[in-house]
mmCIF file of C-alpha atoms and ligand atoms in Angstrom:
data_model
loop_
_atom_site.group_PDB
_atom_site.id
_atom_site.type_symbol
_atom_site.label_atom_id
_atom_site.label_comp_id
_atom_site.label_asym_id
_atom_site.label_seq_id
_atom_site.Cartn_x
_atom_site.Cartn_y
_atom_site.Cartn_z
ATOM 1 C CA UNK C 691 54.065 81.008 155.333
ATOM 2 C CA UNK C 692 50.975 82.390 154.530
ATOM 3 C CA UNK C 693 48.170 79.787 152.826
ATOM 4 C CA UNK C 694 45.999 81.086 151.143
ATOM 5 C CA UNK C 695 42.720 79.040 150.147
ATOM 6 C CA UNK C 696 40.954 79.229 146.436
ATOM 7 C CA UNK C 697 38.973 81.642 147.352
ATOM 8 C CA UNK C 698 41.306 84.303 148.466
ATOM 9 C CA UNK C 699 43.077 84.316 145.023
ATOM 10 C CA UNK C 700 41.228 85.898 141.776
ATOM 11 C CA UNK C 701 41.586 83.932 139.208
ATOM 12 C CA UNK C 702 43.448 86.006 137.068
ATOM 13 C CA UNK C 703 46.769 85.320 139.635
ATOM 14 C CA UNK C 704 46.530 82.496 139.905
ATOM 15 C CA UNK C 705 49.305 81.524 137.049
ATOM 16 C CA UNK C 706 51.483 78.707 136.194
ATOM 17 C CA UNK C 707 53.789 79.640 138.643
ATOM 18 C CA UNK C 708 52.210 80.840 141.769
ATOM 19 C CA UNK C 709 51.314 76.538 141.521
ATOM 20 C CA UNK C 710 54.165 75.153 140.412
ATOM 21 C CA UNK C 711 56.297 77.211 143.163
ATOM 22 C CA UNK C 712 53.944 76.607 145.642
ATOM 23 C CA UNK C 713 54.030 72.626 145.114
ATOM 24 C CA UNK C 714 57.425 72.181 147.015
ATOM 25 C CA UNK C 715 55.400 73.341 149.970
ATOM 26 C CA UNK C 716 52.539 71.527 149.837
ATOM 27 C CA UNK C 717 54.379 68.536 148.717
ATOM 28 C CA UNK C 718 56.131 68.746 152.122
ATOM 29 C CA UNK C 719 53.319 67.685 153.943
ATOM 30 C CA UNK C 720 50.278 69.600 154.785
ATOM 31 C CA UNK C 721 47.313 67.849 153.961
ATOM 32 C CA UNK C 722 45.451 70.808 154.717
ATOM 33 C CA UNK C 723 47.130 72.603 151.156
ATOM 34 C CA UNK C 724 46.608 70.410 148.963
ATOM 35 C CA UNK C 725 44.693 71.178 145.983
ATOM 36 C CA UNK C 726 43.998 74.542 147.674
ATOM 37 C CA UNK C 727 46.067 76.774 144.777
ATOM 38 C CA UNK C 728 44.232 74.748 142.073
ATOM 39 C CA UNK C 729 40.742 75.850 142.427
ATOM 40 C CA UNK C 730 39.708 75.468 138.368
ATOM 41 C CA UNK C 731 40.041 71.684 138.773
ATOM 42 C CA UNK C 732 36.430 70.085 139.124
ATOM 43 C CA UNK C 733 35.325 68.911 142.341
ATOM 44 C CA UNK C 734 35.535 65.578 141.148
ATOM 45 C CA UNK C 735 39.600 65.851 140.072
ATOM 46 C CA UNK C 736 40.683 67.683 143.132
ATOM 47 C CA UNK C 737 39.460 64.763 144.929
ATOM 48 C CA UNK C 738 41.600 62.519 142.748
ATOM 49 C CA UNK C 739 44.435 64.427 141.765
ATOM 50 C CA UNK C 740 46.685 63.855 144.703
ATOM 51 C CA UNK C 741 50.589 64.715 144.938
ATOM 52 C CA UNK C 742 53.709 62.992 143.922
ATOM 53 C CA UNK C 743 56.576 62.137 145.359
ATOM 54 C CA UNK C 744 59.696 63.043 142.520
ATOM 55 C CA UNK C 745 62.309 64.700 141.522
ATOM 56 C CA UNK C 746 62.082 67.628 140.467
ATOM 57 C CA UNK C 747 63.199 68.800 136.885
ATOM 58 C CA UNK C 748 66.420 70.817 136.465
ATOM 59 C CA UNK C 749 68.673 72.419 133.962
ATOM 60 C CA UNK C 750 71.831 70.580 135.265
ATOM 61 C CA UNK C 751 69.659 67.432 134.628
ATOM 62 C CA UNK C 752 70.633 65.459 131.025
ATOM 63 C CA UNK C 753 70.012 67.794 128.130
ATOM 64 C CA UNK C 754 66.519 68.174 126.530
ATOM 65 C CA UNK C 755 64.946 67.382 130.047
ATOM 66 C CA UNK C 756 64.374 70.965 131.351
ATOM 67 C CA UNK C 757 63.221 74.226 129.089
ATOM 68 C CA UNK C 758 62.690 77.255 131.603
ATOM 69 C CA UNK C 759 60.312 78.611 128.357
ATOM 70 C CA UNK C 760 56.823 80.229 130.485
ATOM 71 C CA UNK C 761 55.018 76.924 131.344
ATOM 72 C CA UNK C 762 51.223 76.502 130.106
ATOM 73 C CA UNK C 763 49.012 77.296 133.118
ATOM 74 C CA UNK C 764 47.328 74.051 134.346
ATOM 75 C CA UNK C 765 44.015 75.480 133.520
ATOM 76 C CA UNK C 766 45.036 75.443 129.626
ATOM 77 C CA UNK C 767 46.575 72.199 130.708
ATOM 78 C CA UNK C 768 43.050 70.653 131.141
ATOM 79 C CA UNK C 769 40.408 72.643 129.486
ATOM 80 C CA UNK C 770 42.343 72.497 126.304
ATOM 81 C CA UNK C 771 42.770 69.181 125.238
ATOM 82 C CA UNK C 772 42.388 66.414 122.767
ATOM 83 C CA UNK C 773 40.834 63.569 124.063
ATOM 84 C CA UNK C 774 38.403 62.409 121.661
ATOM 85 C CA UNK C 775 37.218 59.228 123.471
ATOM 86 C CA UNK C 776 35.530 61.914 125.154
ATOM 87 C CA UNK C 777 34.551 63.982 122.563
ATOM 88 C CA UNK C 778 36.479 66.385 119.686
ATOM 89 C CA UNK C 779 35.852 69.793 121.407
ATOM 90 C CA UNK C 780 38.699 71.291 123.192
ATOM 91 C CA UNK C 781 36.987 71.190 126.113
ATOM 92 C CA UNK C 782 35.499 68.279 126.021
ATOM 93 C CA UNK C 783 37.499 66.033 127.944
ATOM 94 C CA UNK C 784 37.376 68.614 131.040
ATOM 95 C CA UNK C 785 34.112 68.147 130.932
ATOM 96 C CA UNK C 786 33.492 64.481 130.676
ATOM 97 C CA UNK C 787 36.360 62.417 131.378
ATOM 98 C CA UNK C 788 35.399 62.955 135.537
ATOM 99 C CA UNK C 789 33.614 59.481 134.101
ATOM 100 C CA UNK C 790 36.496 57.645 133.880
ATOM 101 C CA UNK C 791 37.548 55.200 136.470
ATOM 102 C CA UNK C 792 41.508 54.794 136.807
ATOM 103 C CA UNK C 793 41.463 52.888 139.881
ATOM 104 C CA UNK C 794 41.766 49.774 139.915
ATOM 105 C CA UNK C 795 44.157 50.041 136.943
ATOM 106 C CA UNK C 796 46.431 47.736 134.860
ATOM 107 C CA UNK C 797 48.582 47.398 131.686
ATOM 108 C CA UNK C 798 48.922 43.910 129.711
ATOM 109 C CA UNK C 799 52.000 43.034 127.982
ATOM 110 C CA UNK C 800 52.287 41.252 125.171
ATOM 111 C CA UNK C 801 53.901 40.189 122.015
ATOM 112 C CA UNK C 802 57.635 39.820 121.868
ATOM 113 C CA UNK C 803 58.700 39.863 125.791
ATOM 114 C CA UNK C 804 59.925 37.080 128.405
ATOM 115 C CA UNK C 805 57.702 38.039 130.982
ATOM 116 C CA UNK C 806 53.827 39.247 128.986
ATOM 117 C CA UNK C 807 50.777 39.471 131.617
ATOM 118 C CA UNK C 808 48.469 41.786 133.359
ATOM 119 C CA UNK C 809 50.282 44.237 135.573
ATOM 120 C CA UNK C 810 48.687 46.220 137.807
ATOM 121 C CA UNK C 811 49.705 49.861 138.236
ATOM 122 C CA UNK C 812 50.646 49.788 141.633
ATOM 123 C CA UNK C 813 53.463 47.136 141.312
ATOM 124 C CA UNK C 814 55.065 48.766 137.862
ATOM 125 C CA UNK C 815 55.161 52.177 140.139
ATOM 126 C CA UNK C 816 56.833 50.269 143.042
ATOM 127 C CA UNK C 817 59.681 49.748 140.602
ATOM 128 C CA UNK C 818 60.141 53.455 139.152
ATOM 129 C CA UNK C 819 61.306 56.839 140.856
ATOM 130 C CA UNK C 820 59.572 59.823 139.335
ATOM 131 C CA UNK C 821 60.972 62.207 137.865
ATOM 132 C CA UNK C 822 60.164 65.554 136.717
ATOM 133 C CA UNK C 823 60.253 66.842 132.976
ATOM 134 C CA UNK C 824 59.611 69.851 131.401
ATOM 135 C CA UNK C 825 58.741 70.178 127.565
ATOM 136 C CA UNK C 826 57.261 71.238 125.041
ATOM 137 C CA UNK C 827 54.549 69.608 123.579
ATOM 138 C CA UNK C 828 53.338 70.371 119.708
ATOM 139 C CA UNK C 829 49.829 69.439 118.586
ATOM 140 C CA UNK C 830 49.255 68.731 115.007
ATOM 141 C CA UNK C 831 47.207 71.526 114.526
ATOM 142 C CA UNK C 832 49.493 74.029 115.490
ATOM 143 C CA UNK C 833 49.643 75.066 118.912
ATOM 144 C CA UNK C 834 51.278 73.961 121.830
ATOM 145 C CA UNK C 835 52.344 74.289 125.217
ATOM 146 C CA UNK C 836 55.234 73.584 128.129
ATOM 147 C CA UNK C 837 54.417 71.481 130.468
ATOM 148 C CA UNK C 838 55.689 70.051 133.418
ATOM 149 C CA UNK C 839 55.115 66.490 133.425
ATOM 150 C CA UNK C 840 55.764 63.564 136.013
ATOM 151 C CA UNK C 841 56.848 60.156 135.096
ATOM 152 C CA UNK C 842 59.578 57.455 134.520
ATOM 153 C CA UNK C 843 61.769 56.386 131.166
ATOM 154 C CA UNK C 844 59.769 54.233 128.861
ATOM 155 C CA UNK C 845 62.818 52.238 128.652
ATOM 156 C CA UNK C 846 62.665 51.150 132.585
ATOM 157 C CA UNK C 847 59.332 50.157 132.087
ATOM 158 C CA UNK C 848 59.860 48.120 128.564
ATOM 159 C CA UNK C 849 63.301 46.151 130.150
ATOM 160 C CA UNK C 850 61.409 45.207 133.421
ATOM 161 C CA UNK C 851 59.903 42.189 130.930
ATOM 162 C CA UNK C 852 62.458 41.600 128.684
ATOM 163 C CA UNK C 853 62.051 42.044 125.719
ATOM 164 C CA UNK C 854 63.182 39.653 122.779
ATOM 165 C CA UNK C 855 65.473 40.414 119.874
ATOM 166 C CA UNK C 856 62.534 40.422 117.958
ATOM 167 C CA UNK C 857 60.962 43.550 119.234
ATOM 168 C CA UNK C 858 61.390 46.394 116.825
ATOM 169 C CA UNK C 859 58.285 48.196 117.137
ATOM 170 C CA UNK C 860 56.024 48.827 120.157
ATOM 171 C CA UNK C 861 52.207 49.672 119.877
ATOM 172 C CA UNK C 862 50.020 51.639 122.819
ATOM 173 C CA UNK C 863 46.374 51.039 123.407
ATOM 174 C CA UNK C 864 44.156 53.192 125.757
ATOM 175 C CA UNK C 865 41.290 51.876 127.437
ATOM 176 C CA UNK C 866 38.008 50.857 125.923
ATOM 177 C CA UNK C 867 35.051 51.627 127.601
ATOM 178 C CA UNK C 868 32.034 52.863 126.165
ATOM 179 C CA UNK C 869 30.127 53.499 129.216
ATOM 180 C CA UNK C 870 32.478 55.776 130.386
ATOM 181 C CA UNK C 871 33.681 57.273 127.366
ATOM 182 C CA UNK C 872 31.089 58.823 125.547
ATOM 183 C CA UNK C 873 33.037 59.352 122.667
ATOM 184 C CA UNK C 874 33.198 55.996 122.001
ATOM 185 C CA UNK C 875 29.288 55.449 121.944
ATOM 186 C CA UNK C 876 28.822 57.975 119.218
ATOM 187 C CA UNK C 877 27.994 56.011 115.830
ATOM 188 C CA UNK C 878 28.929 58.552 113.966
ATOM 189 C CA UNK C 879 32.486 58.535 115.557
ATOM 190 C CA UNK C 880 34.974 57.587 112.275
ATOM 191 C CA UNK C 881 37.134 56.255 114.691
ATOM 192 C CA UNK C 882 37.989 52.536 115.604
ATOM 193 C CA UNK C 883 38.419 52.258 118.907
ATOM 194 C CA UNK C 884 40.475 51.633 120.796
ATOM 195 C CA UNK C 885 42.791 54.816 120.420
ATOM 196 C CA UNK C 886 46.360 53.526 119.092
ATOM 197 C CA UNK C 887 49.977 54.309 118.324
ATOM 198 C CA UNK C 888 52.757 53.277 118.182
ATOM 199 C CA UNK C 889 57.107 53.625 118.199
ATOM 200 C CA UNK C 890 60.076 52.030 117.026
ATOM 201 C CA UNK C 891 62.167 50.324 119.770
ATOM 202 C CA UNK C 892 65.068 52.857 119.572
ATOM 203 C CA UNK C 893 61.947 55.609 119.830
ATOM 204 C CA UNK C 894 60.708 54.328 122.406
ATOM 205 C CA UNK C 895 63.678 53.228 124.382
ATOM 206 C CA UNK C 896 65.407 56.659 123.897
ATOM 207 C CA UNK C 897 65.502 58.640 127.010
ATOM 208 C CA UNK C 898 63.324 61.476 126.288
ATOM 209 C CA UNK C 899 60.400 58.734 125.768
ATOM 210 C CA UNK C 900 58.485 59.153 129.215
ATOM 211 C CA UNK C 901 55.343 57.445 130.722
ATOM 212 C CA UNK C 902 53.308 60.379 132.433
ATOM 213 C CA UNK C 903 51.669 59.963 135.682
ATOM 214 C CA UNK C 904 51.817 63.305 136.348
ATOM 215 C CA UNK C 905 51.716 66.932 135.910
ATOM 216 C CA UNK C 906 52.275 70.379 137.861
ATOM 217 C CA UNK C 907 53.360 67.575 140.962
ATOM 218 C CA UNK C 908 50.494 65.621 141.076
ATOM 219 C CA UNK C 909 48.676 62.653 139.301
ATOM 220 C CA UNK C 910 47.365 63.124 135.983
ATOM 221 C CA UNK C 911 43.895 64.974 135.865
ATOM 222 C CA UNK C 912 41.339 62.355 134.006
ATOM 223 C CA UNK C 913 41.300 64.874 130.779
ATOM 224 C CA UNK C 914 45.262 64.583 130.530
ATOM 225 C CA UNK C 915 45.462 60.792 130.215
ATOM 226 C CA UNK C 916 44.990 59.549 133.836
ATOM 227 C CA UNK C 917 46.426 57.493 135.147
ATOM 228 C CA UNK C 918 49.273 57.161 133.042
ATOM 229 C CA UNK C 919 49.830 58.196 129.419
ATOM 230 C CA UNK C 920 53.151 58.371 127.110
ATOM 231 C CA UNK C 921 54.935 61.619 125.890
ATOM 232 C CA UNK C 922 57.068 62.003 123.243
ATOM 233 C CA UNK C 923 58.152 65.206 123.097
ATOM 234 C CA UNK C 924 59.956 65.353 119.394
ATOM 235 C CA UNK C 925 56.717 64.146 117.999
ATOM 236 C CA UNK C 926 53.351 65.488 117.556
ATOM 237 C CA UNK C 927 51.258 65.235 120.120
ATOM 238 C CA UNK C 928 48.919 62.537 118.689
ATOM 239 C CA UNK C 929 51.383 60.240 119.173
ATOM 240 C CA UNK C 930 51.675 60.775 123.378
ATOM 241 C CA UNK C 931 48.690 58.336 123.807
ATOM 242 C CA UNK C 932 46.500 58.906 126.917
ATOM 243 C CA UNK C 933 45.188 56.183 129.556
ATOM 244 C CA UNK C 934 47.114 53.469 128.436
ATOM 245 C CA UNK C 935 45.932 49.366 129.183
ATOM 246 C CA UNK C 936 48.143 47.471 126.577
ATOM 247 C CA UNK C 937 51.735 47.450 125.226
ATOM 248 C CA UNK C 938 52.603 45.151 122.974
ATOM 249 C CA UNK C 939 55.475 44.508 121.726
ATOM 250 C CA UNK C 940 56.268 43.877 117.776
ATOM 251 C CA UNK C 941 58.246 42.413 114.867
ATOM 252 C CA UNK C 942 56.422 44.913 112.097
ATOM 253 C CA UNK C 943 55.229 47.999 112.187
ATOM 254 C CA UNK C 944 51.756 48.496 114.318
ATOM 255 C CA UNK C 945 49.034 50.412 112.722
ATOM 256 C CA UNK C 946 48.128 53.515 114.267
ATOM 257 C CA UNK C 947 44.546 55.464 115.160
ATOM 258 C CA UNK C 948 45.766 58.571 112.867
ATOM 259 C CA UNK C 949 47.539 56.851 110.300
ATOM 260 C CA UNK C 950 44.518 54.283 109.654
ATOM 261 C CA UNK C 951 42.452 57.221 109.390
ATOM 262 C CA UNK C 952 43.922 59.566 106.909
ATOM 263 C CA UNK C 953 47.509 58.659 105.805
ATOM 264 C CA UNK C 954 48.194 61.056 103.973
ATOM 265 C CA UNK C 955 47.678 63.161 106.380
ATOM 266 C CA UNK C 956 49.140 61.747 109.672
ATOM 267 C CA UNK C 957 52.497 59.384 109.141
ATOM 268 C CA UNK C 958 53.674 56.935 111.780
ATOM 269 C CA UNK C 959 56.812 58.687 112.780
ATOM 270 C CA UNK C 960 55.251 62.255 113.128
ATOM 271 C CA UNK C 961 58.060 64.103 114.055
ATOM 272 C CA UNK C 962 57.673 67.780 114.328
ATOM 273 C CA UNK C 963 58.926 69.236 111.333
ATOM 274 C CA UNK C 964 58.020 72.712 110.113
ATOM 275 C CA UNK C 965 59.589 71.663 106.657
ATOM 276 C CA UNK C 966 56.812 69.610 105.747
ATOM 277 C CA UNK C 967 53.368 70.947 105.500
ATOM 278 C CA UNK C 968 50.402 68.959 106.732
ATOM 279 C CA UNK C 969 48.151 68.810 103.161
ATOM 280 C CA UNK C 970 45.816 71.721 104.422
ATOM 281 C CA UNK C 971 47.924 73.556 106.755
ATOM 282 C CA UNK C 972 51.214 74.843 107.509
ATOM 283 C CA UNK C 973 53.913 73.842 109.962
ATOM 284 C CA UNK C 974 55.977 76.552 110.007
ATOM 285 C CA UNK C 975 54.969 78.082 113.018
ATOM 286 C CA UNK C 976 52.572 77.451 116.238
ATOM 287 C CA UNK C 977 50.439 79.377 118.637
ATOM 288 C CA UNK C 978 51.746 79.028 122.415
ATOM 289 C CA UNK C 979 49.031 78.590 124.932
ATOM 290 C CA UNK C 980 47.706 80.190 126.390
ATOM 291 C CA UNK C 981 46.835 82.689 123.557
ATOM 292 C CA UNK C 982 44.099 85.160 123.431
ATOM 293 C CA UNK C 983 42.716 87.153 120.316
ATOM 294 C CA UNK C 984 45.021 90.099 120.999
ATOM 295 C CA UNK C 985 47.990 88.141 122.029
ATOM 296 C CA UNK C 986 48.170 85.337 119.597
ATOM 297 C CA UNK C 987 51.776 84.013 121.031
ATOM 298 C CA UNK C 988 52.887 82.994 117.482
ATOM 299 C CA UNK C 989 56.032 81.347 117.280
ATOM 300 C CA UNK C 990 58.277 79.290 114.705
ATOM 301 C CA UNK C 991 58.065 75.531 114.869
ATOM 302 C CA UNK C 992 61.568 73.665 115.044
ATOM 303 C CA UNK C 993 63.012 70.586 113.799
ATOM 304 C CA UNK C 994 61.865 67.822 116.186
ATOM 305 C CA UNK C 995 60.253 70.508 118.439
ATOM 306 C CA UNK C 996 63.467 71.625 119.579
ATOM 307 C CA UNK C 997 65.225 67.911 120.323
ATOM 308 C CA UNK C 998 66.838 67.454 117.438
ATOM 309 C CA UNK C 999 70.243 67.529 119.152
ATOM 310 C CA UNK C 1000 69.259 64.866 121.266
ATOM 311 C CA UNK C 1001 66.854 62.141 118.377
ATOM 312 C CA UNK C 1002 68.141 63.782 114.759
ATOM 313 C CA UNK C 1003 70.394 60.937 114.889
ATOM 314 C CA UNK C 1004 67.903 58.429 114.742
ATOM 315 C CA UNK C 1005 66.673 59.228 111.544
ATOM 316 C CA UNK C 1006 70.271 59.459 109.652
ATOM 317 C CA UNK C 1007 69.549 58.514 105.745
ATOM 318 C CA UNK C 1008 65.809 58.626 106.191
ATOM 319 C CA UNK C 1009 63.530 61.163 103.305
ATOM 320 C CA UNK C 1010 61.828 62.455 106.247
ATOM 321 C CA UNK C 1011 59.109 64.226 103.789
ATOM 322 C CA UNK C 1012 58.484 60.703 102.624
ATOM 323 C CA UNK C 1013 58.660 59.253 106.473
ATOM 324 C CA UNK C 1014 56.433 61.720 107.996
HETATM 325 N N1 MTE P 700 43.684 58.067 123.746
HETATM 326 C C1 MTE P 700 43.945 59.257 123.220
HETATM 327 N N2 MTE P 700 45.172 59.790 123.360
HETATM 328 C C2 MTE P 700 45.463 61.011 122.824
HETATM 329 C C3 MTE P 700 44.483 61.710 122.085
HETATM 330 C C4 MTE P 700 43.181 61.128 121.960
HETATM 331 O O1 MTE P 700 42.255 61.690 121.348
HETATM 332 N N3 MTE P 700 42.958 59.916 122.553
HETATM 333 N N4 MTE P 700 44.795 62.938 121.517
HETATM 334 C C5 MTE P 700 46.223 63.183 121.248
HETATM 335 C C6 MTE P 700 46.499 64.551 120.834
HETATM 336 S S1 MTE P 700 46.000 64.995 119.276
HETATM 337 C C7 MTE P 700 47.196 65.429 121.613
HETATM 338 S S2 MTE P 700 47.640 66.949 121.031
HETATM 339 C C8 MTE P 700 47.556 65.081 123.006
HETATM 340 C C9 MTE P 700 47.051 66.150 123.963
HETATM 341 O O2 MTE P 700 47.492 65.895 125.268
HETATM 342 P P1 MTE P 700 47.040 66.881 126.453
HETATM 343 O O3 MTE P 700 45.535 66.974 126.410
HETATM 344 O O4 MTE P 700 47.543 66.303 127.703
HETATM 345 O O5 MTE P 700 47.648 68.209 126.128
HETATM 346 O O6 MTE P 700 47.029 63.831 123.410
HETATM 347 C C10 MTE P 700 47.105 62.812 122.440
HETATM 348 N N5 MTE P 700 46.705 61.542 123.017
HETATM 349 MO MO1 MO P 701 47.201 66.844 118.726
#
């Protein structure tokens, strides 16, 4: 096989797939290829981003894991993002989140669990296989993309420290660090950091629920959530928090970054639903990245994104315009 480095390949061909097709290759072995079909990554993240060992995503795979929709090119991936520990614009966490140190990196446990402590990231990864996952993911503000995304159940992670019968909420934290997050130095910034959310058990325990590590084969890019982030694909994509240190586990209801905010605005379940109009825009449809001026890529928005045949049940008897 031919290899062919960055510089051979215009930009403009170098799509979604020419990468993602590629990977199997490079995955193989040759430390020589990798990183050499992602040339928009900054110097700084294609000396982090290394590959994954996984399996990869397929339609025989449990239903709801695997779309074969166009994926999002990893350029969109990362230079258009929401990240706002970094900064609101789009592009702001390409730019800045290089800053970030994920490694060393650890998660603390707490609340309602047998085992609670500081786990380092290494020894909850000894414990998982990867696996691949392709969805959707739908912002808030109306666009949204497929990616291909690398991780492990939520659940796997959540029963390696027991948790007690009093757990019926769980609530995400990312990291805190002003020095490397500019975003968070700003005092004009409305938010209180850190960045929260939060899911009920049977959310976050259902099998769609994934903790990222990955994307397009290898580890999370910094502006993505590095080095490992949560994705919820029914929900809007505020609610897949990025670079994650604490999980604690609850009897009530956490608050939540979005939700504190402006609630009338942003619920706590946020599940996409194109029946109920956020107060200044409408929900109806979305714009699939990438889009350009001439090619907006419009499309209508579905209940739950598109999962409601596998998590409608979960919200049997609830006013979901009242539980948005
Ligand atoms: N910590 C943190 N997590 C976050 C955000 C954020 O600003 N901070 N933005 C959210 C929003 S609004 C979206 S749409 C997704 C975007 O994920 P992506 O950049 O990987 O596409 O991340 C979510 N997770
Ligand atoms: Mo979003």
């Amino acid at each position: 096989m031919l290899i062919k480095t960055s510089s051979d390949i215009p930009s403009s061909q170098i799509t979604s797939e020419s990468i993602y097709f590629n990977r199997r290759t490079f995955i193989k072995g040759s430390a020589l290829t990798i990183g050499a079909l992602t040339p928009k990554l900054s110097m700084a993240e294609q000396a982090t981003t290394v590959a994954l060992d996984y399996k990869p995503a397929a339609k025989e795979q449990e239903s709801g894991f695997y779309t074969d929709e166009p994926l999002t090119p990893l350029d969109d991936v990362i230079n258009y993002s929401n990240f706002y520990e970094f900064g609101t614009d789009k592009s702001d966490p390409a730019r800045y989140a290089d800053n970030m140190t994920t490694d060393p990196w650890s998660i603390k446990i707490e609340g309602e669990v047998d085992k609670p402590g500081e786990y380092h990231l290494e020894d909850i990864l000894a414990k998982v296989d990867l696996e691949e996952r392709i969805y959707r993911l739908r912002c808030v503000e109306a666009w949204s993309m497929v990616v291909p995304w690398v991780g492990f159940s939520l659940a796997d992670l959540l029963k390696q420290f027991n948790p007690t019968s009093k757990a019926k909420y769980v609530q995400f934290e990312t990291l805190h660090r002003p020095k490397e997050m500019r975003g968070q130095q700003s005092r004009f910034s409305t938010i209180d950091w850190p960045y929260q959310e939060g899911l009920r058990i049977d959310e976050a325990m259902h099998p769609l629920t994934i903790m990222a590590v990955g994307l397009y084969g290898k580890t999370l890019p910094n502006a993505n959530g590095a080095p490992i982030r949560l994705v919820v694909p029914w929900k809007y994509g505020f609610k897949s928090i990025k670079s994650i240190v604490k999980i604690r586990l609850l009897e009530k209801q956490p608050t939540t970054t979005w939700q504190t905010l402006a609630p009338h605005e942003y619920g706590f379940y946020a599940n996409v639903n194109p029946d109920v109009d956020h107060p200044r825009w409408s929900q109806k449809s979305e714009r699939r990245l990438p889009t350009t001026f001439f090619s907006p890529n419009r499309m209508l928005t579905t209940p739950f994104n598109g999962y409601a045949e596998q998590v409608a049940s979960l919200y049997t008897g609830m006013d979901l315009s009242k539980y948005y």
